[in-house]
Amino acid sequence: MPNTLAYGAFRTGRLWAAAGVSFVLLLVFSGWSWLALLEFDERCGHGLVQGPGRLVDIRYQAFPPAVICEYENGEVSAGGTGLLGAVLWLSLVVLVLSVLLALLAECVELPAGAEAALSLTRVEKLRRTTTALFVTASLFLLLYGLAAWPLVTGPSSACSAGGEWGAYPPRTLEYSLFPPQATCMYHSGETVMLNPRWVGTLTTASAVPMVISAFGTALAWRRRRAELRGPAPR
């Protein structure tokens, strides 16, 4: 029977293991960074942090999460800076590369007898790629839904959604559904972005694994159909 024929696939177990370890490290050290900066910005704003000279500005860094107090002759920071920031960036790079390489490997079919190849039927391959697509699509839809729900429910009033604004709600000047973003103008004339820039970047980046998984699933489905239609190799 065609569905019992075996084909070669890359072994991606180590890549997924590396992705899992780096994800755990990313969570742990990100939490450590947040704990380090929890009250640092307030202390810095009230002059409780000693710095080189007069306080000039306070900057907030999205990733690695950090608060940076700028003084005339230097800066003082808390959170993901220095060695901790380097560990966070390394964990993120390993996570991204491991996931992308593992998903790209699912798009490739090796000869059945290839060295270090995993033997799979086309049905098993289709199940693997479909599972990957389900997971990556669920993650993307979750992130997109959290970031874009005001735009989806009412694009022209996205900036005033879910708030008690009274007679002067913020106006939505312009918006885009992908990445989910809008420019809001308040009654004072101040303009701000609906979502932080890192939210749009994260949402856009999360679409990449989903697209790769969809491509791998389409290839697996096409190969499975070709196997059912064509004669079994002798």
Short mmCIF file of C-alpha atoms in Angstrom, two decimals:
data_model
loop_
_atom_site.label_atom_id
_atom_site.label_comp_id
_atom_site.label_asym_id
_atom_site.label_seq_id
_atom_site.Cartn_x
_atom_site.Cartn_y
_atom_site.Cartn_z
CA MET A 1 0.00 0.00 0.00
CA PRO A 2 1.29 3.50 -0.81
CA ASN A 3 0.71 4.80 2.68
CA THR A 4 3.17 2.24 4.08
CA LEU A 5 6.11 3.45 1.98
CA ALA A 6 8.80 5.20 4.02
CA TYR A 7 10.69 8.37 3.08
CA GLY A 8 13.52 10.28 4.69
CA ALA A 9 13.12 13.33 6.90
CA PHE A 10 15.59 15.41 8.90
CA ARG A 11 15.89 14.62 12.58
CA THR A 12 14.86 17.85 14.28
CA GLY A 13 14.71 16.65 17.89
CA ARG A 14 17.90 18.48 18.90
CA LEU A 15 16.72 21.69 17.27
CA TRP A 16 13.44 21.59 19.18
CA ALA A 17 15.31 20.76 22.38
CA ALA A 18 17.58 23.79 21.85
CA ALA A 19 14.50 25.92 21.19
CA GLY A 20 12.88 24.69 24.41
CA VAL A 21 15.96 25.35 26.54
CA SER A 22 16.51 28.81 25.07
CA PHE A 23 12.82 29.66 25.56
CA VAL A 24 13.01 28.73 29.25
CA LEU A 25 16.20 30.76 29.66
CA LEU A 26 14.54 33.68 27.90
CA LEU A 27 11.59 33.59 30.30
CA VAL A 28 13.75 33.20 33.41
CA PHE A 29 16.20 35.98 32.59
CA SER A 30 13.46 38.30 31.31
CA GLY A 31 11.70 37.87 34.65
CA TRP A 32 14.97 38.59 36.41
CA SER A 33 15.32 41.78 34.37
CA TRP A 34 11.79 42.92 35.24
CA LEU A 35 12.42 42.31 38.94
CA ALA A 36 15.61 44.35 38.74
CA LEU A 37 13.87 47.38 37.21
CA LEU A 38 10.57 47.11 39.06
CA GLU A 39 11.01 50.27 41.15
CA PHE A 40 14.22 51.58 39.64
CA ASP A 41 12.53 54.07 37.30
CA GLU A 42 10.52 55.62 40.15
CA ARG A 43 13.58 55.87 42.36
CA CYS A 44 15.51 57.41 39.50
CA GLY A 45 12.75 59.94 38.78
CA HIS A 46 12.69 61.01 42.45
CA GLY A 47 16.44 61.51 42.54
CA LEU A 48 17.11 58.48 44.74
CA VAL A 49 19.62 57.00 42.29
CA GLN A 50 23.10 58.46 42.35
CA GLY A 51 24.47 59.25 38.90
CA PRO A 52 27.33 61.17 37.27
CA GLY A 53 25.91 64.67 37.17
CA ARG A 54 22.38 66.00 36.64
CA LEU A 55 19.59 63.67 35.50
CA VAL A 56 18.82 64.40 31.84
CA ASP A 57 16.36 61.70 30.74
CA ILE A 58 14.87 58.30 31.58
CA ARG A 59 14.70 55.75 28.74
CA TYR A 60 12.72 52.52 28.69
CA GLN A 61 14.12 49.63 26.71
CA ALA A 62 11.63 47.01 25.50
CA PHE A 63 14.13 44.20 24.91
CA PRO A 64 16.07 43.32 26.85
CA PRO A 65 13.73 44.97 29.41
CA ALA A 66 15.63 47.76 31.09
CA VAL A 67 15.36 51.25 32.51
CA ILE A 68 18.22 53.60 31.64
CA CYS A 69 18.68 56.85 33.55
CA GLU A 70 20.78 59.28 31.53
CA TYR A 71 22.94 61.77 33.39
CA GLU A 72 25.14 64.59 32.12
CA ASN A 73 28.30 62.51 32.28
CA GLY A 74 27.00 59.00 31.79
CA GLU A 75 24.10 56.69 32.55
CA VAL A 76 22.89 54.25 35.19
CA SER A 77 20.66 51.32 34.24
CA ALA A 78 18.75 48.41 35.72
CA GLY A 79 17.39 45.30 34.06
CA GLY A 80 18.62 43.58 30.92
CA THR A 81 21.89 45.41 30.33
CA GLY A 82 25.49 44.24 30.39
CA LEU A 83 25.99 40.49 30.79
CA LEU A 84 22.30 39.85 31.47
CA GLY A 85 21.36 41.62 28.25
CA ALA A 86 23.90 39.56 26.30
CA VAL A 87 22.43 36.32 27.71
CA LEU A 88 18.92 37.43 26.73
CA TRP A 89 19.98 38.27 23.17
CA LEU A 90 21.86 34.96 22.85
CA SER A 91 18.80 33.04 24.09
CA LEU A 92 16.57 34.85 21.62
CA VAL A 93 18.92 34.21 18.68
CA VAL A 94 19.20 30.50 19.52
CA LEU A 95 15.43 30.24 19.88
CA VAL A 96 14.71 31.93 16.55
CA LEU A 97 17.36 30.00 14.60
CA SER A 98 16.36 26.65 16.12
CA VAL A 99 12.66 27.11 15.34
CA LEU A 100 13.23 28.39 11.81
CA LEU A 101 15.73 25.64 10.95
CA ALA A 102 13.43 22.95 12.36
CA LEU A 103 10.47 24.26 10.36
CA LEU A 104 12.51 24.61 7.17
CA ALA A 105 13.74 21.02 7.62
CA GLU A 106 10.11 19.86 7.49
CA CYS A 107 9.89 21.20 3.92
CA VAL A 108 12.68 18.90 2.70
CA GLU A 109 12.31 15.22 1.82
CA LEU A 110 15.42 13.03 1.89
CA PRO A 111 16.08 9.69 0.24
CA ALA A 112 14.74 6.88 2.40
CA GLY A 113 18.20 5.41 3.00
CA ALA A 114 20.01 8.67 3.69
CA GLU A 115 22.42 8.67 6.61
CA ALA A 116 20.93 10.06 9.85
CA ALA A 117 17.53 10.41 8.16
CA LEU A 118 14.33 9.68 10.04
CA SER A 119 12.07 7.19 8.27
CA LEU A 120 8.50 8.49 7.90
CA THR A 121 5.52 7.69 5.72
CA ARG A 122 3.86 10.51 3.82
CA VAL A 123 0.89 10.32 6.20
CA GLU A 124 3.18 10.76 9.22
CA LYS A 125 4.96 13.62 7.49
CA LEU A 126 1.64 15.33 6.79
CA ARG A 127 0.65 14.96 10.43
CA ARG A 128 3.94 16.48 11.59
CA THR A 129 3.65 19.49 9.32
CA THR A 130 -0.03 19.98 10.15
CA THR A 131 0.79 19.96 13.86
CA ALA A 132 3.52 22.54 13.31
CA LEU A 133 1.10 24.69 11.34
CA PHE A 134 -1.55 24.45 14.06
CA VAL A 135 0.90 25.51 16.78
CA THR A 136 2.48 28.38 14.85
CA ALA A 137 -0.86 29.65 13.54
CA SER A 138 -2.35 29.55 17.05
CA LEU A 139 0.57 31.58 18.40
CA PHE A 140 0.26 34.13 15.61
CA LEU A 141 -3.51 34.49 16.02
CA LEU A 142 -3.12 34.90 19.79
CA LEU A 143 -0.53 37.66 19.45
CA TYR A 144 -2.41 39.34 16.61
CA GLY A 145 -5.71 39.20 18.48
CA LEU A 146 -4.22 40.80 21.59
CA ALA A 147 -2.62 43.60 19.57
CA ALA A 148 -5.34 44.21 16.97
CA TRP A 149 -8.67 43.73 18.71
CA PRO A 150 -9.46 47.51 18.86
CA LEU A 151 -8.65 47.77 15.14
CA VAL A 152 -10.73 44.74 14.20
CA THR A 153 -13.80 45.79 16.22
CA GLY A 154 -13.71 49.42 15.10
CA PRO A 155 -10.75 50.77 13.11
CA SER A 156 -11.88 54.40 13.07
CA SER A 157 -12.36 54.43 16.87
CA ALA A 158 -9.50 52.13 17.86
CA CYS A 159 -7.76 54.73 20.04
CA SER A 160 -10.85 55.35 22.18
CA ALA A 161 -11.91 51.70 22.53
CA GLY A 162 -12.36 50.43 26.07
CA GLY A 163 -11.86 53.78 27.84
CA GLU A 164 -13.98 56.31 29.73
CA TRP A 165 -13.01 59.42 27.80
CA GLY A 166 -16.04 61.64 28.30
CA ALA A 167 -16.41 64.47 25.78
CA TYR A 168 -12.86 64.35 24.42
CA PRO A 169 -11.92 60.84 23.29
CA PRO A 170 -8.63 60.46 21.40
CA ARG A 171 -8.92 60.52 17.61
CA THR A 172 -7.59 57.78 15.36
CA LEU A 173 -5.63 59.58 12.66
CA GLU A 174 -4.42 56.59 10.66
CA TYR A 175 -4.24 52.85 11.14
CA SER A 176 -3.01 49.62 9.60
CA LEU A 177 -4.23 46.07 10.21
CA PHE A 178 -0.83 44.47 9.54
CA PRO A 179 1.16 45.21 11.49
CA PRO A 180 -1.62 46.23 13.92
CA GLN A 181 -0.95 49.89 14.59
CA ALA A 182 -2.71 53.24 14.79
CA THR A 183 -1.75 56.86 15.45
CA CYS A 184 -3.80 58.43 18.24
CA MET A 185 -4.19 62.14 18.87
CA TYR A 186 -5.41 63.38 22.23
CA HIS A 187 -7.34 66.59 22.93
CA SER A 188 -4.09 68.31 23.95
CA GLY A 189 -2.67 67.67 20.47
CA GLU A 190 -0.23 65.01 21.62
CA THR A 191 0.09 62.03 19.28
CA VAL A 192 1.08 58.54 20.39
CA MET A 193 1.06 55.08 18.87
CA LEU A 194 -1.73 52.70 19.85
CA ASN A 195 0.72 49.81 20.33
CA PRO A 196 4.39 49.99 21.28
CA ARG A 197 6.66 49.40 18.30
CA TRP A 198 7.92 46.12 19.71
CA VAL A 199 4.35 44.76 19.67
CA GLY A 200 4.10 45.32 15.91
CA THR A 201 7.54 43.80 15.39
CA LEU A 202 6.70 40.73 17.49
CA THR A 203 3.37 40.22 15.72
CA THR A 204 4.97 40.49 12.28
CA ALA A 205 7.82 38.17 13.24
CA SER A 206 5.39 35.55 14.56
CA ALA A 207 3.89 35.28 11.07
CA VAL A 208 7.17 33.94 9.64
CA PRO A 209 7.05 30.50 11.34
CA MET A 210 3.39 30.20 10.38
CA VAL A 211 4.17 30.87 6.70
CA ILE A 212 7.02 28.34 6.70
CA SER A 213 4.78 25.76 8.38
CA ALA A 214 2.01 26.40 5.85
CA PHE A 215 4.50 25.89 3.02
CA GLY A 216 5.73 22.64 4.56
CA THR A 217 2.16 21.42 5.03
CA ALA A 218 1.28 22.25 1.42
CA LEU A 219 4.34 20.32 0.19
CA ALA A 220 3.50 17.31 2.38
CA TRP A 221 -0.10 17.32 1.16
CA ARG A 222 1.00 17.57 -2.48
CA ARG A 223 3.47 14.69 -2.11
CA ARG A 224 0.82 12.59 -0.40
CA ARG A 225 -1.64 13.18 -3.24
CA ALA A 226 1.02 12.36 -5.84
CA GLU A 227 1.78 9.13 -4.00
CA LEU A 228 -1.89 8.10 -3.99
CA ARG A 229 -2.32 8.87 -7.68
CA GLY A 230 0.93 7.45 -9.03
CA PRO A 231 2.06 3.84 -9.20
CA ALA A 232 4.02 2.47 -6.28
CA PRO A 233 7.77 2.28 -7.01
CA ARG A 234 9.14 -1.23 -7.58
#
